[in-house]
Amino acid sequence: MAKGFDIVGDGAHTVIAVHGWLGSAGAWRPLVPHLDTATFRYVFMNLRGYGDRRGEPGEHTLAEAATDVLAVADALSADRVSLVGHSMGGAVVQRVLADAPDRVRSLVGISPVPASGVPFDDEGWALFSGAAANPGHRRAIVDLTTGNRLTGVWLDAVVRHSLDHSDERAFADYLLAWAKTDFHTEIEGNPVPVKVIVGEHDPALGEQTMRQTFTQWYPNCAVDVLANCGHYAIDETPVALATSLESFLREVP
């Protein structure tokens, strides 16, 4: 693994994947066995403060993260790439599109945060803003966003991964970045091919939210709703996710 990212596959189509708030580059591992590594070159990167970039200084903003995504593309001599973002990573890849539209071949959001951010009521904000210092809050968030239907053993594993692979400060900073940043007017009307893949049990970033945001802003946007899935399709339905993802990527010009 090079500093900051892991490469899987050697295909001609480069795909850079950006993890979610409770993830890391390593959180994509359940998906990897199901990917077409002959057609695609997948690059799973860590944001600053995550994975092997823990302890690295940064401001932990969407703009900074987008700059880092482009730096990875440059390091791989990839002029145009497809971008995949899970949850918070979905906001990051849209920021890349806003900043460097000529570099983006296509965009896929997996339960992605819209470019308008996410509205919270007081109770929700207390839960999420307390998650940096409180593992119990992280567990409650994972349980909530998957429909309160999955085994506690898995919930605990997601929380443990998050604690082991992210800095507390970075985790806190990124919440403000993805929840409170609105740049949707910068991407509105962009003709890039877009697909959003969501779970039927995701209460906040599900189909309704995508119809109110992504499909309103991107004229070439498709929505796929995965059955028996919440916010963490990478873990919950990896085969279905790989199928949906690559059926789209194969059609990208």
Tab-separated table of C-alpha atoms in Angstrom:
chain	number	residue	atom	x	y	z
A	1	MET	CA	0.000	0.000	0.000
A	2	ALA	CA	1.379	3.378	-1.001
A	3	LYS	CA	1.076	6.188	1.494
A	4	GLY	CA	-2.548	7.214	1.609
A	5	PHE	CA	-4.085	4.742	-0.800
A	6	ASP	CA	-4.409	1.108	-1.823
A	7	ILE	CA	-4.644	-0.051	-5.448
A	8	VAL	CA	-6.686	-3.083	-6.488
A	9	GLY	CA	-6.712	-4.124	-10.147
A	10	ASP	CA	-4.869	-3.012	-13.246
A	11	GLY	CA	-7.646	-2.124	-15.665
A	12	ALA	CA	-7.613	0.864	-17.980
A	13	HIS	CA	-10.510	2.604	-16.203
A	14	THR	CA	-9.242	4.247	-12.995
A	15	VAL	CA	-11.771	4.557	-10.168
A	16	ILE	CA	-10.899	6.490	-7.000
A	17	ALA	CA	-13.052	5.586	-3.991
A	18	VAL	CA	-13.481	7.898	-0.985
A	19	HIS	CA	-14.667	6.412	2.298
A	20	GLY	CA	-17.336	7.612	4.672
A	21	TRP	CA	-17.209	9.304	8.057
A	22	LEU	CA	-16.864	6.081	10.060
A	23	GLY	CA	-14.754	4.343	7.441
A	24	SER	CA	-11.272	4.339	5.950
A	25	ALA	CA	-9.608	2.897	2.872
A	26	GLY	CA	-9.769	-0.459	4.641
A	27	ALA	CA	-13.537	-0.268	5.075
A	28	TRP	CA	-13.962	-1.155	1.378
A	29	ARG	CA	-12.520	-4.653	1.870
A	30	PRO	CA	-15.851	-6.536	1.907
A	31	LEU	CA	-16.490	-5.216	-1.627
A	32	VAL	CA	-13.099	-6.034	-3.142
A	33	PRO	CA	-13.593	-9.770	-3.878
A	34	HIS	CA	-16.562	-8.933	-6.116
A	35	LEU	CA	-14.878	-6.280	-8.302
A	36	ASP	CA	-13.721	-6.658	-11.900
A	37	THR	CA	-10.021	-5.966	-11.471
A	38	ALA	CA	-9.200	-6.682	-15.125
A	39	THR	CA	-11.419	-3.864	-16.409
A	40	PHE	CA	-10.952	-1.370	-13.595
A	41	ARG	CA	-8.136	-0.030	-11.425
A	42	TYR	CA	-9.655	0.772	-8.053
A	43	VAL	CA	-7.862	3.208	-5.779
A	44	PHE	CA	-9.065	3.224	-2.170
A	45	MET	CA	-7.726	6.354	-0.500
A	46	ASN	CA	-7.593	7.592	3.078
A	47	LEU	CA	-8.631	11.123	3.890
A	48	ARG	CA	-6.394	13.101	6.232
A	49	GLY	CA	-6.710	11.798	9.760
A	50	TYR	CA	-7.788	8.322	8.617
A	51	GLY	CA	-5.994	5.020	8.152
A	52	ASP	CA	-2.289	5.451	7.443
A	53	ARG	CA	-2.845	9.228	7.397
A	54	ARG	CA	-3.716	9.398	11.083
A	55	GLY	CA	-1.749	12.174	12.696
A	56	GLU	CA	-1.280	14.029	9.426
A	57	PRO	CA	-2.059	17.729	9.840
A	58	GLY	CA	-4.976	19.216	7.968
A	59	GLU	CA	-8.053	21.409	8.088
A	60	HIS	CA	-10.391	18.531	7.227
A	61	THR	CA	-12.548	20.520	4.825
A	62	LEU	CA	-14.224	19.329	1.631
A	63	ALA	CA	-11.976	21.596	-0.410
A	64	GLU	CA	-8.841	20.120	1.155
A	65	ALA	CA	-10.140	16.582	0.680
A	66	ALA	CA	-10.911	17.291	-2.982
A	67	THR	CA	-7.375	18.584	-3.481
A	68	ASP	CA	-6.059	15.353	-1.986
A	69	VAL	CA	-8.199	13.253	-4.333
A	70	LEU	CA	-6.733	15.094	-7.304
A	71	ALA	CA	-3.239	14.608	-5.874
A	72	VAL	CA	-3.841	10.853	-5.857
A	73	ALA	CA	-4.986	10.992	-9.487
A	74	ASP	CA	-1.856	12.951	-10.359
A	75	ALA	CA	0.361	10.453	-8.537
A	76	LEU	CA	-1.141	7.698	-10.685
A	77	SER	CA	-0.865	9.742	-13.901
A	78	ALA	CA	-4.641	9.487	-14.331
A	79	ASP	CA	-5.926	12.497	-16.271
A	80	ARG	CA	-9.595	11.476	-16.028
A	81	VAL	CA	-11.058	9.245	-13.350
A	82	SER	CA	-14.361	7.947	-12.163
A	83	LEU	CA	-15.088	8.816	-8.550
A	84	VAL	CA	-16.970	6.748	-5.981
A	85	GLY	CA	-17.894	8.173	-2.606
A	86	HIS	CA	-19.637	6.549	0.331
A	87	SER	CA	-21.678	8.869	2.579
A	88	MET	CA	-19.308	11.734	3.485
A	89	GLY	CA	-17.141	10.626	0.573
A	90	GLY	CA	-20.071	11.402	-1.692
A	91	ALA	CA	-19.762	15.067	-0.756
A	92	VAL	CA	-15.997	14.967	-1.311
A	93	VAL	CA	-16.254	13.586	-4.842
A	94	GLN	CA	-18.820	16.236	-5.758
A	95	ARG	CA	-16.388	18.872	-4.499
A	96	VAL	CA	-13.794	17.395	-6.872
A	97	LEU	CA	-16.323	17.733	-9.681
A	98	ALA	CA	-16.938	21.376	-8.780
A	99	ASP	CA	-13.218	22.150	-8.664
A	100	ALA	CA	-11.980	20.107	-11.631
A	101	PRO	CA	-14.877	19.001	-13.858
A	102	ASP	CA	-12.542	18.114	-16.723
A	103	ARG	CA	-10.889	15.444	-14.558
A	104	VAL	CA	-14.108	13.573	-13.697
A	105	ARG	CA	-15.238	10.821	-16.050
A	106	SER	CA	-18.238	9.760	-13.953
A	107	LEU	CA	-19.471	9.936	-10.388
A	108	VAL	CA	-21.064	7.310	-8.136
A	109	GLY	CA	-22.512	8.051	-4.717
A	110	ILE	CA	-23.213	5.228	-2.266
A	111	SER	CA	-25.700	6.652	0.236
A	112	PRO	CA	-23.996	9.965	-0.542
A	113	VAL	CA	-24.220	13.249	1.304
A	114	PRO	CA	-25.702	15.838	-1.105
A	115	ALA	CA	-23.747	18.923	-2.106
A	116	SER	CA	-26.179	20.942	0.023
A	117	GLY	CA	-25.101	19.242	3.250
A	118	VAL	CA	-27.473	17.557	5.691
A	119	PRO	CA	-30.066	19.301	7.876
A	120	PHE	CA	-30.210	18.245	11.541
A	121	ASP	CA	-32.693	18.875	14.294
A	122	ASP	CA	-31.306	19.573	17.755
A	123	GLU	CA	-31.545	15.969	18.899
A	124	GLY	CA	-29.851	14.655	15.770
A	125	TRP	CA	-27.057	17.197	15.971
A	126	ALA	CA	-26.426	16.309	19.611
A	127	LEU	CA	-26.090	12.648	18.627
A	128	PHE	CA	-23.750	13.246	15.697
A	129	SER	CA	-21.662	16.038	17.230
A	130	GLY	CA	-21.096	13.903	20.314
A	131	ALA	CA	-19.829	10.953	18.301
A	132	ALA	CA	-16.194	12.081	18.113
A	133	ALA	CA	-15.695	11.572	21.855
A	134	ASN	CA	-18.388	8.965	22.534
A	135	PRO	CA	-18.257	5.488	20.936
A	136	GLY	CA	-21.823	4.887	22.070
A	137	HIS	CA	-22.978	7.723	19.851
A	138	ARG	CA	-21.144	6.165	16.900
A	139	ARG	CA	-22.890	2.851	17.539
A	140	ALA	CA	-26.299	4.536	17.777
A	141	ILE	CA	-25.666	6.328	14.471
A	142	VAL	CA	-24.736	3.118	12.659
A	143	ASP	CA	-27.793	1.366	14.123
A	144	LEU	CA	-30.101	4.254	13.196
A	145	THR	CA	-28.843	4.584	9.627
A	146	THR	CA	-29.250	0.875	8.935
A	147	GLY	CA	-32.840	0.752	10.185
A	148	ASN	CA	-32.233	-0.669	13.680
A	149	ARG	CA	-32.220	-4.181	12.223
A	150	LEU	CA	-28.672	-5.564	12.277
A	151	THR	CA	-26.678	-7.617	14.751
A	152	GLY	CA	-24.882	-5.821	17.544
A	153	VAL	CA	-21.719	-7.776	16.743
A	154	TRP	CA	-21.517	-5.975	13.399
A	155	LEU	CA	-22.417	-2.601	14.945
A	156	ASP	CA	-19.566	-3.024	17.404
A	157	ALA	CA	-17.173	-3.942	14.587
A	158	VAL	CA	-18.013	-0.791	12.624
A	159	VAL	CA	-17.447	1.334	15.714
A	160	ARG	CA	-14.160	-0.424	16.467
A	161	HIS	CA	-12.952	0.177	12.908
A	162	SER	CA	-13.866	3.838	13.207
A	163	LEU	CA	-12.057	4.272	16.509
A	164	ASP	CA	-8.970	2.419	15.289
A	165	HIS	CA	-8.729	4.186	11.926
A	166	SER	CA	-9.538	7.853	12.557
A	167	ASP	CA	-8.259	10.735	14.663
A	168	GLU	CA	-10.823	12.235	17.021
A	169	ARG	CA	-10.126	15.771	15.828
A	170	ALA	CA	-10.373	14.861	12.164
A	171	PHE	CA	-13.605	12.974	12.846
A	172	ALA	CA	-15.103	16.027	14.556
A	173	ASP	CA	-13.919	18.427	11.862
A	174	TYR	CA	-15.286	16.364	8.985
A	175	LEU	CA	-18.776	16.402	10.487
A	176	LEU	CA	-18.869	20.180	10.063
A	177	ALA	CA	-17.471	19.791	6.538
A	178	TRP	CA	-20.060	17.357	5.207
A	179	ALA	CA	-23.071	18.450	7.240
A	180	LYS	CA	-22.727	22.232	7.088
A	181	THR	CA	-21.221	22.941	3.651
A	182	ASP	CA	-23.577	23.891	0.798
A	183	PHE	CA	-22.050	24.172	-2.661
A	184	HIS	CA	-24.834	22.651	-4.761
A	185	THR	CA	-25.095	25.727	-6.999
A	186	GLU	CA	-21.544	24.966	-8.185
A	187	ILE	CA	-22.457	21.505	-9.503
A	188	GLU	CA	-26.076	22.121	-10.519
A	189	GLY	CA	-26.615	21.257	-14.176
A	190	ASN	CA	-23.316	19.426	-14.620
A	191	PRO	CA	-23.784	16.831	-17.389
A	192	VAL	CA	-21.371	14.233	-15.957
A	193	PRO	CA	-22.853	10.704	-15.755
A	194	VAL	CA	-23.975	10.129	-12.154
A	195	LYS	CA	-25.396	7.138	-10.314
A	196	VAL	CA	-26.561	7.117	-6.710
A	197	ILE	CA	-26.946	3.771	-4.957
A	198	VAL	CA	-28.933	3.751	-1.717
A	199	GLY	CA	-30.382	1.238	0.692
A	200	GLU	CA	-34.091	0.792	1.273
A	201	HIS	CA	-33.552	0.980	5.057
A	202	ASP	CA	-31.532	4.218	5.147
A	203	PRO	CA	-33.812	6.752	6.885
A	204	ALA	CA	-31.885	9.914	5.940
A	205	LEU	CA	-29.848	9.362	2.770
A	206	GLY	CA	-32.283	7.121	0.942
A	207	GLU	CA	-34.233	7.373	-2.296
A	208	GLN	CA	-36.416	10.331	-1.277
A	209	THR	CA	-33.406	12.480	-0.417
A	210	MET	CA	-31.693	11.555	-3.688
A	211	ARG	CA	-34.815	12.505	-5.674
A	212	GLN	CA	-34.886	15.890	-3.936
A	213	THR	CA	-31.200	16.611	-4.497
A	214	PHE	CA	-29.088	14.607	-6.938
A	215	THR	CA	-31.732	14.024	-9.593
A	216	GLN	CA	-32.729	17.696	-9.427
A	217	TRP	CA	-29.168	18.895	-9.972
A	218	TYR	CA	-27.618	16.345	-12.338
A	219	PRO	CA	-29.410	15.877	-15.665
A	220	ASN	CA	-27.749	12.485	-16.250
A	221	CYS	CA	-28.426	10.881	-12.873
A	222	ALA	CA	-29.765	7.383	-12.170
A	223	VAL	CA	-30.921	6.070	-8.783
A	224	ASP	CA	-30.646	2.444	-7.664
A	225	VAL	CA	-32.291	1.274	-4.434
A	226	LEU	CA	-30.780	-1.871	-2.937
A	227	ALA	CA	-33.116	-4.234	-1.094
A	228	ASN	CA	-32.252	-5.531	2.384
A	229	CYS	CA	-29.762	-2.706	2.827
A	230	GLY	CA	-29.306	0.437	4.899
A	231	HIS	CA	-26.508	3.001	4.859
A	232	TYR	CA	-23.608	0.530	4.670
A	233	ALA	CA	-24.035	-1.318	1.384
A	234	ILE	CA	-20.307	-2.123	1.351
A	235	ASP	CA	-20.937	-4.442	4.314
A	236	GLU	CA	-24.626	-5.246	3.984
A	237	THR	CA	-24.958	-6.155	0.292
A	238	PRO	CA	-21.490	-6.165	-1.321
A	239	VAL	CA	-22.360	-8.371	-4.301
A	240	ALA	CA	-25.397	-6.276	-5.211
A	241	LEU	CA	-23.343	-3.113	-4.751
A	242	ALA	CA	-20.526	-4.328	-7.007
A	243	THR	CA	-23.067	-5.317	-9.642
A	244	SER	CA	-24.822	-1.938	-9.568
A	245	LEU	CA	-21.557	-0.006	-9.498
A	246	GLU	CA	-19.892	-1.782	-12.392
A	247	SER	CA	-22.985	-2.003	-14.591
A	248	PHE	CA	-22.871	1.793	-14.535
A	249	LEU	CA	-19.115	2.187	-14.922
A	250	ARG	CA	-19.030	-0.106	-17.975
A	251	GLU	CA	-21.374	2.246	-19.819
A	252	VAL	CA	-19.368	5.403	-19.100
A	253	PRO	CA	-17.787	6.811	-22.265
